[in-house]
PDB file of C-alpha atoms in Angstrom:
ATOM      1  CA  MET A   1      96.267 151.175  55.865  1.00 75.00           C
ATOM      2  CA  SER A   2      95.904 147.460  54.686  1.00 87.00           C
ATOM      3  CA  GLU A   3      96.770 144.546  56.857  1.00 93.00           C
ATOM      4  CA  ILE A   4     100.546 143.792  56.873  1.00 93.00           C
ATOM      5  CA  LYS A   5     101.580 140.099  56.873  1.00 92.00           C
ATOM      6  CA  ALA A   6     104.905 138.754  58.336  1.00 91.00           C
ATOM      7  CA  ASP A   7     106.651 135.730  56.917  1.00 92.00           C
ATOM      8  CA  ILE A   8     109.318 134.159  59.002  1.00 88.00           C
ATOM      9  CA  TRP A   9     112.272 132.866  56.974  1.00 90.00           C
ATOM     10  CA  PHE A  10     115.526 131.257  57.991  1.00 90.00           C
ATOM     11  CA  ALA A  11     114.333 130.507  61.619  1.00 88.00           C
ATOM     12  CA  SER A  12     116.908 129.235  64.127  1.00 92.00           C
ATOM     13  CA  ILE A  13     115.131 126.859  66.444  1.00 95.00           C
ATOM     14  CA  VAL A  14     116.222 125.344  69.715  1.00 97.00           C
ATOM     15  CA  TRP A  15     113.940 122.695  71.015  1.00 98.00           C
ATOM     16  CA  GLN A  16     114.181 121.929  74.811  1.00 97.00           C
ATOM     17  CA  SER A  17     112.765 119.257  76.995  1.00 97.00           C
ATOM     18  CA  LYS A  18     113.211 118.218  80.606  1.00 96.00           C
ATOM     19  CA  LEU A  19     113.832 114.427  80.728  1.00 96.00           C
ATOM     20  CA  LYS A  20     113.061 112.537  83.976  1.00 94.00           C
ATOM     21  CA  ILE A  21     115.465 109.654  83.782  1.00 96.00           C
ATOM     22  CA  ASN A  22     117.994 107.848  86.035  1.00 96.00           C
ATOM     23  CA  ASN A  23     121.214 109.896  85.298  1.00 97.00           C
ATOM     24  CA  ASP A  24     123.480 107.910  87.352  1.00 97.00           C
ATOM     25  CA  PRO A  25     124.621 105.443  84.624  1.00 96.00           C
ATOM     26  CA  LEU A  26     125.533 108.318  82.331  1.00 96.00           C
ATOM     27  CA  ILE A  27     127.426 110.007  85.021  1.00 97.00           C
ATOM     28  CA  LYS A  28     129.244 106.754  85.939  1.00 97.00           C
ATOM     29  CA  CYS A  29     130.037 106.138  82.403  1.00 96.00           C
ATOM     30  CA  ALA A  30     131.479 109.532  81.779  1.00 96.00           C
ATOM     31  CA  LYS A  31     133.773 109.415  84.811  1.00 96.00           C
ATOM     32  CA  GLU A  32     134.948 105.841  84.067  1.00 96.00           C
ATOM     33  CA  MET A  33     135.647 106.865  80.426  1.00 95.00           C
ATOM     34  CA  GLN A  34     137.709 109.780  81.872  1.00 96.00           C
ATOM     35  CA  LEU A  35     139.769 107.578  84.080  1.00 95.00           C
ATOM     36  CA  TYR A  36     140.902 105.454  81.154  1.00 92.00           C
ATOM     37  CA  SER A  37     141.181 108.069  78.236  1.00 90.00           C
ATOM     38  CA  GLU A  38     143.129 111.314  77.888  1.00 89.00           C
ATOM     39  CA  GLY A  39     140.156 112.619  75.763  1.00 91.00           C
ATOM     40  CA  VAL A  40     140.411 114.855  72.778  1.00 94.00           C
ATOM     41  CA  THR A  41     140.664 118.611  72.239  1.00 93.00           C
ATOM     42  CA  TYR A  42     138.442 120.431  69.628  1.00 92.00           C
ATOM     43  CA  THR A  43     136.628 123.559  70.945  1.00 93.00           C
ATOM     44  CA  ASN A  44     137.049 122.665  74.664  1.00 93.00           C
ATOM     45  CA  GLN A  45     139.356 124.927  76.578  1.00 93.00           C
ATOM     46  CA  GLY A  46     140.278 123.066  79.499  1.00 94.00           C
ATOM     47  CA  GLY A  47     138.095 120.308  80.690  1.00 93.00           C
ATOM     48  CA  TRP A  48     137.790 116.719  79.210  1.00 96.00           C
ATOM     49  CA  GLN A  49     135.953 115.504  76.255  1.00 96.00           C
ATOM     50  CA  SER A  50     135.664 111.914  75.333  1.00 96.00           C
ATOM     51  CA  LYS A  51     136.412 110.414  71.973  1.00 95.00           C
ATOM     52  CA  SER A  52     133.368 109.953  69.708  1.00 94.00           C
ATOM     53  CA  VAL A  53     131.275 106.957  70.804  1.00 94.00           C
ATOM     54  CA  GLY A  54     128.205 105.304  69.450  1.00 91.00           C
ATOM     55  CA  ASN A  55     125.766 102.439  70.207  1.00 89.00           C
ATOM     56  CA  GLU A  56     128.721 100.172  71.418  1.00 93.00           C
ATOM     57  CA  VAL A  57     128.547 102.070  74.722  1.00 93.00           C
ATOM     58  CA  LYS A  58     125.550 100.555  76.619  1.00 94.00           C
ATOM     59  CA  GLU A  59     124.792 103.803  78.434  1.00 95.00           C
ATOM     60  CA  VAL A  60     124.817 105.789  75.316  1.00 95.00           C
ATOM     61  CA  ASP A  61     122.736 103.349  73.485  1.00 94.00           C
ATOM     62  CA  GLN A  62     120.014 103.326  76.176  1.00 95.00           C
ATOM     63  CA  PHE A  63     120.143 107.168  76.235  1.00 96.00           C
ATOM     64  CA  ILE A  64     119.797 107.523  72.447  1.00 96.00           C
ATOM     65  CA  LYS A  65     116.736 105.139  72.518  1.00 95.00           C
ATOM     66  CA  ILE A  66     115.115 107.648  74.813  1.00 95.00           C
ATOM     67  CA  VAL A  67     116.111 110.773  72.857  1.00 96.00           C
ATOM     68  CA  ASP A  68     115.349 109.354  69.457  1.00 96.00           C
ATOM     69  CA  GLU A  69     111.651 110.107  69.858  1.00 95.00           C
ATOM     70  CA  ALA A  70     112.446 113.797  70.732  1.00 96.00           C
ATOM     71  CA  VAL A  71     114.658 114.126  67.735  1.00 97.00           C
ATOM     72  CA  GLN A  72     112.171 112.613  65.341  1.00 96.00           C
ATOM     73  CA  LYS A  73     109.421 115.008  66.949  1.00 96.00           C
ATOM     74  CA  ALA A  74     111.682 117.969  66.208  1.00 97.00           C
ATOM     75  CA  CYS A  75     112.371 116.755  62.608  1.00 96.00           C
ATOM     76  CA  GLY A  76     108.576 116.295  61.904  1.00 96.00           C
ATOM     77  CA  SER A  77     107.920 119.921  63.349  1.00 96.00           C
ATOM     78  CA  VAL A  78     110.087 121.398  60.558  1.00 95.00           C
ATOM     79  CA  GLU A  79     109.354 118.827  57.935  1.00 95.00           C
ATOM     80  CA  LEU A  80     112.768 117.134  57.963  1.00 95.00           C
ATOM     81  CA  PRO A  81     113.016 113.490  57.023  1.00 94.00           C
ATOM     82  CA  ALA A  82     113.659 111.120  59.859  1.00 91.00           C
ATOM     83  CA  LEU A  83     117.269 111.142  60.920  1.00 96.00           C
ATOM     84  CA  GLU A  84     119.513 108.609  62.400  1.00 96.00           C
ATOM     85  CA  PHE A  85     122.019 108.852  65.399  1.00 97.00           C
ATOM     86  CA  TYR A  86     125.620 109.454  64.304  1.00 97.00           C
ATOM     87  CA  ASN A  87     127.765 109.847  67.317  1.00 97.00           C
ATOM     88  CA  ALA A  88     128.038 111.161  70.833  1.00 97.00           C
ATOM     89  CA  TRP A  89     130.681 112.396  73.367  1.00 97.00           C
ATOM     90  CA  PHE A  90     130.889 113.244  76.986  1.00 97.00           C
ATOM     91  CA  ASN A  91     132.195 116.553  78.364  1.00 97.00           C
ATOM     92  CA  ILE A  92     133.336 117.108  81.920  1.00 96.00           C
ATOM     93  CA  ASN A  93     134.146 120.722  82.688  1.00 95.00           C
ATOM     94  CA  GLN A  94     135.871 121.989  85.785  1.00 95.00           C
ATOM     95  CA  LYS A  95     135.931 125.453  87.295  1.00 96.00           C
ATOM     96  CA  GLY A  96     137.015 127.838  84.439  1.00 97.00           C
ATOM     97  CA  ASP A  97     136.699 125.430  81.578  1.00 97.00           C
ATOM     98  CA  TYR A  98     134.706 126.422  78.459  1.00 96.00           C
ATOM     99  CA  ASN A  99     134.150 125.655  74.744  1.00 96.00           C
ATOM    100  CA  LEU A 100     134.898 128.085  71.870  1.00 96.00           C
ATOM    101  CA  LEU A 101     132.295 129.214  69.310  1.00 96.00           C
ATOM    102  CA  HIS A 102     131.597 126.337  66.873  1.00 97.00           C
ATOM    103  CA  ASN A 103     129.088 124.244  64.951  1.00 97.00           C
ATOM    104  CA  HIS A 104     128.713 120.472  64.120  1.00 97.00           C
ATOM    105  CA  HIS A 105     129.739 119.943  60.499  1.00 95.00           C
ATOM    106  CA  GLY A 106     128.396 116.904  58.888  1.00 95.00           C
ATOM    107  CA  SER A 107     125.053 116.434  60.757  1.00 97.00           C
ATOM    108  CA  ILE A 108     121.583 117.959  60.588  1.00 97.00           C
ATOM    109  CA  ILE A 109     120.331 117.983  64.231  1.00 98.00           C
ATOM    110  CA  SER A 110     122.787 118.188  67.211  1.00 98.00           C
ATOM    111  CA  GLY A 111     121.900 118.169  70.949  1.00 98.00           C
ATOM    112  CA  VAL A 112     123.217 118.370  74.486  1.00 98.00           C
ATOM    113  CA  TYR A 113     121.995 116.731  77.507  1.00 98.00           C
ATOM    114  CA  TYR A 114     123.036 117.477  81.120  1.00 98.00           C
ATOM    115  CA  PRO A 115     123.039 114.498  83.477  1.00 97.00           C
ATOM    116  CA  TYR A 116     124.536 116.769  85.983  1.00 94.00           C
ATOM    117  CA  ALA A 117     124.443 120.550  86.254  1.00 93.00           C
ATOM    118  CA  GLU A 118     123.857 123.291  88.905  1.00 91.00           C
ATOM    119  CA  LYS A 119     123.909 127.090  89.089  1.00 91.00           C
ATOM    120  CA  ASP A 120     126.859 128.941  87.653  1.00 95.00           C
ATOM    121  CA  MET A 121     128.200 126.038  85.613  1.00 96.00           C
ATOM    122  CA  GLY A 122     128.521 127.940  82.282  1.00 96.00           C
ATOM    123  CA  ASN A 123     125.492 128.830  79.976  1.00 97.00           C
ATOM    124  CA  ILE A 124     125.323 127.544  76.438  1.00 98.00           C
ATOM    125  CA  GLU A 125     124.879 130.503  73.976  1.00 98.00           C
ATOM    126  CA  PHE A 126     123.515 130.135  70.514  1.00 97.00           C
ATOM    127  CA  HIS A 127     124.613 133.013  68.096  1.00 96.00           C
ATOM    128  CA  ARG A 128     122.891 134.516  65.102  1.00 93.00           C
ATOM    129  CA  ALA A 129     124.886 133.918  61.751  1.00 89.00           C
ATOM    130  CA  ASP A 130     124.010 137.357  60.174  1.00 90.00           C
ATOM    131  CA  ASP A 131     125.269 140.931  60.634  1.00 90.00           C
ATOM    132  CA  MET A 132     122.337 142.171  62.564  1.00 88.00           C
ATOM    133  CA  ALA A 133     124.833 143.649  65.254  1.00 86.00           C
ATOM    134  CA  TYR A 134     125.973 146.349  62.860  1.00 90.00           C
ATOM    135  CA  TYR A 135     122.578 147.633  62.333  1.00 92.00           C
ATOM    136  CA  MET A 136     120.509 147.300  65.485  1.00 90.00           C
ATOM    137  CA  PRO A 137     120.367 150.245  67.849  1.00 91.00           C
ATOM    138  CA  THR A 138     120.634 149.668  71.573  1.00 92.00           C
ATOM    139  CA  LEU A 139     117.297 148.662  72.970  1.00 93.00           C
ATOM    140  CA  LYS A 140     115.760 148.584  76.411  1.00 93.00           C
ATOM    141  CA  LYS A 141     114.558 145.118  75.867  1.00 93.00           C
ATOM    142  CA  TYR A 142     115.523 142.366  73.214  1.00 91.00           C
ATOM    143  CA  ASN A 143     113.377 139.568  71.820  1.00 91.00           C
ATOM    144  CA  GLN A 144     113.716 136.705  69.428  1.00 91.00           C
ATOM    145  CA  PHE A 145     113.960 139.053  66.427  1.00 90.00           C
ATOM    146  CA  THR A 146     116.445 141.655  67.916  1.00 90.00           C
ATOM    147  CA  SER A 147     118.700 139.422  70.057  1.00 92.00           C
ATOM    148  CA  GLU A 148     122.134 138.528  68.988  1.00 93.00           C
ATOM    149  CA  LYS A 149     122.138 135.265  70.980  1.00 94.00           C
ATOM    150  CA  ALA A 150     119.943 132.953  72.873  1.00 96.00           C
ATOM    151  CA  VAL A 151     121.220 131.861  76.342  1.00 97.00           C
ATOM    152  CA  TYR A 152     120.241 128.644  78.081  1.00 97.00           C
ATOM    153  CA  LYS A 153     121.484 127.879  81.765  1.00 97.00           C
ATOM    154  CA  PRO A 154     122.442 124.164  82.130  1.00 96.00           C
ATOM    155  CA  GLU A 155     120.204 122.093  84.518  1.00 96.00           C
ATOM    156  CA  THR A 156     120.113 118.506  85.453  1.00 96.00           C
ATOM    157  CA  GLY A 157     117.916 116.638  82.989  1.00 97.00           C
ATOM    158  CA  LEU A 158     117.803 119.503  80.422  1.00 98.00           C
ATOM    159  CA  LEU A 159     117.861 118.303  76.753  1.00 98.00           C
ATOM    160  CA  LEU A 160     118.539 120.878  73.969  1.00 98.00           C
ATOM    161  CA  LEU A 161     118.272 120.070  70.255  1.00 98.00           C
ATOM    162  CA  PHE A 162     119.303 122.472  67.553  1.00 98.00           C
ATOM    163  CA  PRO A 163     120.372 122.562  63.860  1.00 97.00           C
ATOM    164  CA  SER A 164     123.871 121.454  63.590  1.00 97.00           C
ATOM    165  CA  TRP A 165     124.957 124.706  61.707  1.00 97.00           C
ATOM    166  CA  LEU A 166     123.701 127.017  64.501  1.00 97.00           C
ATOM    167  CA  LYS A 167     126.933 128.388  66.081  1.00 97.00           C
ATOM    168  CA  HIS A 168     127.148 128.069  69.818  1.00 98.00           C
ATOM    169  CA  GLN A 169     129.595 128.189  72.604  1.00 97.00           C
ATOM    170  CA  VAL A 170     129.799 127.297  76.315  1.00 97.00           C
ATOM    171  CA  MET A 171     130.741 129.854  78.861  1.00 97.00           C
ATOM    172  CA  PRO A 172     133.178 129.028  81.551  1.00 97.00           C
ATOM    173  CA  ASN A 173     132.076 126.953  84.652  1.00 97.00           C
ATOM    174  CA  LYS A 174     132.115 129.335  87.673  1.00 97.00           C
ATOM    175  CA  SER A 175     131.294 126.607  90.136  1.00 95.00           C
ATOM    176  CA  SER A 176     133.764 124.565  91.923  1.00 95.00           C
ATOM    177  CA  LYS A 177     131.862 121.359  91.012  1.00 95.00           C
ATOM    178  CA  GLU A 178     132.141 119.411  87.581  1.00 94.00           C
ATOM    179  CA  ARG A 179     129.548 120.049  84.852  1.00 95.00           C
ATOM    180  CA  ILE A 180     128.891 116.937  82.900  1.00 96.00           C
ATOM    181  CA  SER A 181     127.091 116.918  79.538  1.00 97.00           C
ATOM    182  CA  LEU A 182     126.494 114.486  76.716  1.00 98.00           C
ATOM    183  CA  ALA A 183     126.637 116.045  73.301  1.00 98.00           C
ATOM    184  CA  PHE A 184     125.343 114.233  70.157  1.00 98.00           C
ATOM    185  CA  ASN A 185     124.582 114.469  66.510  1.00 98.00           C
ATOM    186  CA  TYR A 186     121.931 113.184  64.054  1.00 98.00           C
ATOM    187  CA  GLY A 187     122.003 113.073  60.288  1.00 97.00           C
ATOM    188  CA  VAL A 188     120.705 111.734  57.028  1.00 94.00           C
ATOM    189  CA  LYS A 189     120.145 107.987  57.237  1.00 87.00           C
ATOM    190  CA  HIS A 190     122.782 105.930  55.380  1.00 78.00           C
ATOM    191  CA  ALA A 191     121.692 103.247  52.930  1.00 70.00           C
ATOM    192  CA  ASP A 192     122.091  99.837  54.186  1.00 65.00           C
TER     193      ASP A 192
END
């Protein structure tokens, strides 16, 4: 038999990095914002989500300056043009709080960062967009080709970047402690 070649098309990529930064300013900022704002409800079921913020919030601006390099490296790895920061928001989830399956319309690369997370605080799950579940038999072991979803456990300092169209959800926080995250979007640079 001749050699068989595999082409990979329509790949779903999740980039990850462990940031070693002082998370105290982000945590303090999230808690102060929660004190003075009712927040918003989009996909969050329980918990608190801040209104969309940008560079006007000093702590977010400082964080984005750090994350921008990672986003641009991710863009370069898949030959995307350089993108710019659009917006961010904090999430504070108590025990039982979770987020429904969703994507981030209007951006290209989205991300989540955990300034504080521990065990059992609710995994983030990224889901396939095709109908593979109707065709795949039950297997003993699943891999990147045969899995229906990719699961990441939140950890303090974990940064995840992903295509904004990749559907994801956050499972319920099973801990008695708050899980704090900062989500954000990058998109096409606007003309000045």
